mmCIF file of C-alpha atoms in Angstrom:
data_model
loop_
_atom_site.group_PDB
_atom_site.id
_atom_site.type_symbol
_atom_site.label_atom_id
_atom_site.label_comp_id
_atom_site.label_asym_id
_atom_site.label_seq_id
_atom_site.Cartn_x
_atom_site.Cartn_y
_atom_site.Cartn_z
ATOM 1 C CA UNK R 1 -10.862 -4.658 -21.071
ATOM 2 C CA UNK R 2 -10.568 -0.606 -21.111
ATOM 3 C CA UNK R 3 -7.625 0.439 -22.879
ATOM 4 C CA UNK R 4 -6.788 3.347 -20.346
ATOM 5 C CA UNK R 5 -6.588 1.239 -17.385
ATOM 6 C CA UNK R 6 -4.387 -0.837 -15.411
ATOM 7 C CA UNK R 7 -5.636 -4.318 -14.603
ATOM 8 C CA UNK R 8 -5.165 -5.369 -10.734
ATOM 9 C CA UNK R 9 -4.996 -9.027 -9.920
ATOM 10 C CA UNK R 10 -7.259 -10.302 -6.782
ATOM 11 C CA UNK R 11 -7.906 -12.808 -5.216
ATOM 12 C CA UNK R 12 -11.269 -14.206 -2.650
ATOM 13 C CA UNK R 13 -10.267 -15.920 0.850
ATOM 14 C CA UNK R 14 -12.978 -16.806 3.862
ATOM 15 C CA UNK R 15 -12.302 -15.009 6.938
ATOM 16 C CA UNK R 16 -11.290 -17.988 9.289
ATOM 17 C CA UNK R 17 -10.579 -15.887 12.508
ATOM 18 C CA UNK R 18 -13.694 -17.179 14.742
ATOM 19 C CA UNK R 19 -12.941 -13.787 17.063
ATOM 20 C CA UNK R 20 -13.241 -11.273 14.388
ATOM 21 C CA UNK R 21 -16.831 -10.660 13.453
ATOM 22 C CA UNK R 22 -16.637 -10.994 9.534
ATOM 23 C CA UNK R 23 -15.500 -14.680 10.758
ATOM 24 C CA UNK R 24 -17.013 -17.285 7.627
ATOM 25 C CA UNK R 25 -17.304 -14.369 5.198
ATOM 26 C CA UNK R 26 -15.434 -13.555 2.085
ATOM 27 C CA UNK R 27 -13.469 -10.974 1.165
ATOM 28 C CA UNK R 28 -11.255 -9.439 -1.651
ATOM 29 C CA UNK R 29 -7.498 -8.736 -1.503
ATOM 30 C CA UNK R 30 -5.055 -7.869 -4.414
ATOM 31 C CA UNK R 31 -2.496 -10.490 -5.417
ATOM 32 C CA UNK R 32 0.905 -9.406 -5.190
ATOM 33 C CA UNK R 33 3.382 -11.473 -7.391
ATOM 34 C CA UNK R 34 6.410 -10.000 -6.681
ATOM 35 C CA UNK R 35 8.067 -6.988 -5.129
ATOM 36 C CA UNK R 36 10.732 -4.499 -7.051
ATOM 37 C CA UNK R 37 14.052 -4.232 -5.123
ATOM 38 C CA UNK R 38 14.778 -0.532 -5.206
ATOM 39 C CA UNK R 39 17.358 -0.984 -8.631
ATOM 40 C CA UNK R 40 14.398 -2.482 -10.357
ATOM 41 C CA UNK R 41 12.009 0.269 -9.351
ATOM 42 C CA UNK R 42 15.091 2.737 -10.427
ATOM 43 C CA UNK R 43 15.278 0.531 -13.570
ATOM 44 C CA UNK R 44 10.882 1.262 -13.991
ATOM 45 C CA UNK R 45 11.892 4.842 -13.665
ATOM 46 C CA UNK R 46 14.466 4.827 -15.478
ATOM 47 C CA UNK R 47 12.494 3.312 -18.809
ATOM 48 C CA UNK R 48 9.437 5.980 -18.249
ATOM 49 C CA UNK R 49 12.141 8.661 -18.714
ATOM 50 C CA UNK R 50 15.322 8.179 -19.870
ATOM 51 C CA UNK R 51 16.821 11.510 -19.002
ATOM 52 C CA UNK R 52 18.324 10.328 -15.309
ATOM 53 C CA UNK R 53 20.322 6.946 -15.787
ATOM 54 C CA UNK R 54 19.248 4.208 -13.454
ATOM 55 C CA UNK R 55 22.002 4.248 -10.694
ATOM 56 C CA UNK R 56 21.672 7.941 -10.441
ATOM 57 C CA UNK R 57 17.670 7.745 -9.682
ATOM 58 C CA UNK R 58 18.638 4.559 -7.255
ATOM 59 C CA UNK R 59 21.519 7.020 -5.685
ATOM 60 C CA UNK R 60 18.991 9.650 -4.812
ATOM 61 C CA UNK R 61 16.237 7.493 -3.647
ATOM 62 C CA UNK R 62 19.158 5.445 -1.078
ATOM 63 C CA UNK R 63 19.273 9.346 -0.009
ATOM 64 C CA UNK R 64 16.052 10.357 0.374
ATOM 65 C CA UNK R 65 15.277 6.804 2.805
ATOM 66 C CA UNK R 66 18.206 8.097 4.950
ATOM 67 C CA UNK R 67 17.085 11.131 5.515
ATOM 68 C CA UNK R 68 13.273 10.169 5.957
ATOM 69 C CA UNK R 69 14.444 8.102 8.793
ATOM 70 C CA UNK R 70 16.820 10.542 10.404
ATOM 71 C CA UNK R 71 14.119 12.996 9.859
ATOM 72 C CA UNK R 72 10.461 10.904 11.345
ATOM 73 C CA UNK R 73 13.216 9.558 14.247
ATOM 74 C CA UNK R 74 13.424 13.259 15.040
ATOM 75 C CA UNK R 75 9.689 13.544 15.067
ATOM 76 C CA UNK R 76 9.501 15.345 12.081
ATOM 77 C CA UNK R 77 7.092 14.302 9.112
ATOM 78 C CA UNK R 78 7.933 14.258 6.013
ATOM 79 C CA UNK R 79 5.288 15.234 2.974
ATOM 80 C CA UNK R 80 6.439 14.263 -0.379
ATOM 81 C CA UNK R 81 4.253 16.862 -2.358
ATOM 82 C CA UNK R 82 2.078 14.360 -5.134
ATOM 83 C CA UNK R 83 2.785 11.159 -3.298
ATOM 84 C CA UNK R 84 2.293 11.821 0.876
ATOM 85 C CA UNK R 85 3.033 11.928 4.037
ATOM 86 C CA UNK R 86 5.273 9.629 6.073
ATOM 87 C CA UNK R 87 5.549 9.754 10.258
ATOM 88 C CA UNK R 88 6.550 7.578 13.230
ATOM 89 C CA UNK R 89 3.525 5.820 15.427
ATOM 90 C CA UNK R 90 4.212 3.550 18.353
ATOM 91 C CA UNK R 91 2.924 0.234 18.825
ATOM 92 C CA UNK R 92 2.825 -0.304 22.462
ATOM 93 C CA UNK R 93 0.440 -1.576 25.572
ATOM 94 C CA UNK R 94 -1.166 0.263 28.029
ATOM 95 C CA UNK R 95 0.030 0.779 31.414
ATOM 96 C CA UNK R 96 -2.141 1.251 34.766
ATOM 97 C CA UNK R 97 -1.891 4.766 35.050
ATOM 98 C CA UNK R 98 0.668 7.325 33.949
ATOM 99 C CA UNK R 99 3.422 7.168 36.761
ATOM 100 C CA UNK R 100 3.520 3.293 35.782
ATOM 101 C CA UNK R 101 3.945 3.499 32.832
ATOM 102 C CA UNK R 102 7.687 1.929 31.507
ATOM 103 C CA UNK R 103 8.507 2.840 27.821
ATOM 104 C CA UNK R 104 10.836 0.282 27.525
ATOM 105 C CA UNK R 105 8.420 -2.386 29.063
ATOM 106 C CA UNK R 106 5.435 -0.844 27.286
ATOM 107 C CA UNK R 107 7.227 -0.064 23.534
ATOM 108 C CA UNK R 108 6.610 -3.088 21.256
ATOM 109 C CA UNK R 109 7.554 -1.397 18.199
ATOM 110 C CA UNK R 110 7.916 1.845 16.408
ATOM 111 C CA UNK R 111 6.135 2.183 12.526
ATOM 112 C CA UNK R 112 6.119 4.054 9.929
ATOM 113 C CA UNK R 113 3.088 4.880 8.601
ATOM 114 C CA UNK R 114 2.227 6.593 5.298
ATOM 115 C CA UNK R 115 -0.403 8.512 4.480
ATOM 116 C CA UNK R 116 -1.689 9.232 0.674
ATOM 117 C CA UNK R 117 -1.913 12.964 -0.444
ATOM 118 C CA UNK R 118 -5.752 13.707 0.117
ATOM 119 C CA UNK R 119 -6.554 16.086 -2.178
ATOM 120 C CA UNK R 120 -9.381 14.492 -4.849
ATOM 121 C CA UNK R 121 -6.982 15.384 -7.582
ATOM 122 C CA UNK R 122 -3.978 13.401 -6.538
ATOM 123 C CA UNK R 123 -3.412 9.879 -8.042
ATOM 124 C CA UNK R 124 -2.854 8.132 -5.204
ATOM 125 C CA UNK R 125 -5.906 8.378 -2.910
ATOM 126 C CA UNK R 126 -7.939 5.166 -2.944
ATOM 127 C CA UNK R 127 -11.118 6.433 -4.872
ATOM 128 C CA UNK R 128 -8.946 7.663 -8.166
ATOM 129 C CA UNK R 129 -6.552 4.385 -7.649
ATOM 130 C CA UNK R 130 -10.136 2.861 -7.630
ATOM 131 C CA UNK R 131 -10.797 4.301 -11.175
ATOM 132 C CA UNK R 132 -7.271 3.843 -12.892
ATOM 133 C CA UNK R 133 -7.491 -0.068 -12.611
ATOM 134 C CA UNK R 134 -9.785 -3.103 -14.094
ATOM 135 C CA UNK R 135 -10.193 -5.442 -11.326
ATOM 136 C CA UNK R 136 -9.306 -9.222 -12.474
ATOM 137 C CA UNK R 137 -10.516 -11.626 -10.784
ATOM 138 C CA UNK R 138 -7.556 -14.424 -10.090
ATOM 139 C CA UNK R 139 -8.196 -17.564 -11.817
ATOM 140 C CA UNK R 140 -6.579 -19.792 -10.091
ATOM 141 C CA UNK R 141 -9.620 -20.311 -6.936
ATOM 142 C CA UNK R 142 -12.843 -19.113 -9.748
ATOM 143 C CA UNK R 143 -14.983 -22.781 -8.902
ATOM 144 C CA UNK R 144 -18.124 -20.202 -9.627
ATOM 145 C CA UNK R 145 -17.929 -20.408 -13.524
ATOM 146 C CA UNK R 146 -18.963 -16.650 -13.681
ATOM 147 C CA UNK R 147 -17.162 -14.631 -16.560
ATOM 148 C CA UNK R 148 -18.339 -11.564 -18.187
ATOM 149 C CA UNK R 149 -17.444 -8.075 -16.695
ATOM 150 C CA UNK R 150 -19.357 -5.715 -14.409
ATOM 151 C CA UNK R 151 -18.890 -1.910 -14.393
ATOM 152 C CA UNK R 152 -20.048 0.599 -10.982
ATOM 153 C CA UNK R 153 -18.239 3.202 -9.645
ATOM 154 C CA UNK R 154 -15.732 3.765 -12.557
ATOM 155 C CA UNK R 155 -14.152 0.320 -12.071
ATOM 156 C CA UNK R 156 -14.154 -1.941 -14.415
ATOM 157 C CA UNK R 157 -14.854 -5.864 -13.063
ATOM 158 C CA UNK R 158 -13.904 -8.544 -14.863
ATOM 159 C CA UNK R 159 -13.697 -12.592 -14.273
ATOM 160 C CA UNK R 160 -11.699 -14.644 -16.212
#
């Protein structure tokens, strides 16, 4: 396994939605084991640098989600320089034409989306995430047999 990187658990499912057109194919997606409350992700922060104690990091974060929803409910996005850019969309269906068109009839839901800082240089946009981890193959649905490890693209492949 390369020392440098961080190894990302997936896992393979079949497509089983006969309307989509990858229906019978398989695909990849990451396996998430558990998520961190925001006092364990202060806690993470907390133990990478031990100069802010852990309730004052989960103070300011509490903070900083208030104001990023007072702020995207005003219609104003909010880039967090490093990390991205977070704004309101709307999730809603069409209406016949403009004068019928009933935003309380046609609103299903209001979203906020996030969008990675794009410069090639940031660590968060999908092609360096792509080269800080080792891809590991879950075990737990591997009937193939195949081990070993493939490398491409500057990530590392491997199968238990």
């Amino acid at each position: 396994m390369a020392t440098n990187k961080i190894p990302m658990r997936y896992e393979l499912y079949q497509n089983e939605n006969k309307k989509s057109g990858g229906y019978g194919k398989w695909y990849a997606q990451p396996v998430v084991k558990t998520t961190l409350s925001l006092k364990g992700f202060a806690k993470h922060l907390h133990d990478h640098n031990g100069t802010y104690r852990t309730s004052t990091i989960k103070g300011v974060i509490e903070e900083m989600v208030e104001c990023l929803v007072e702020m995207v409910s005003q219609g104003v996005g909010v880039k967090l320089d490093g990390l991205g850019t977070f704004y309101p969309t709307f999730e809603c269906d069409g209406a016949e034409s403009k004068e019928k068109f009933d935003i309380l009839k046609q609103l299903k839901g209001i979203h906020l989306r996030f969008l990675p800082e794009g410069t090639k240089d940031e660590e968060l946009t999908s092609r360096k995430l792509k080269e800080k981890v080792v891809l590991v193959r879950d075990g737990k649905d591997d009937t193939d047999g195949q081990g070993g490890s493939q490398e491409g693209d500057n990530t590392t492949i491997e199968n238990p």
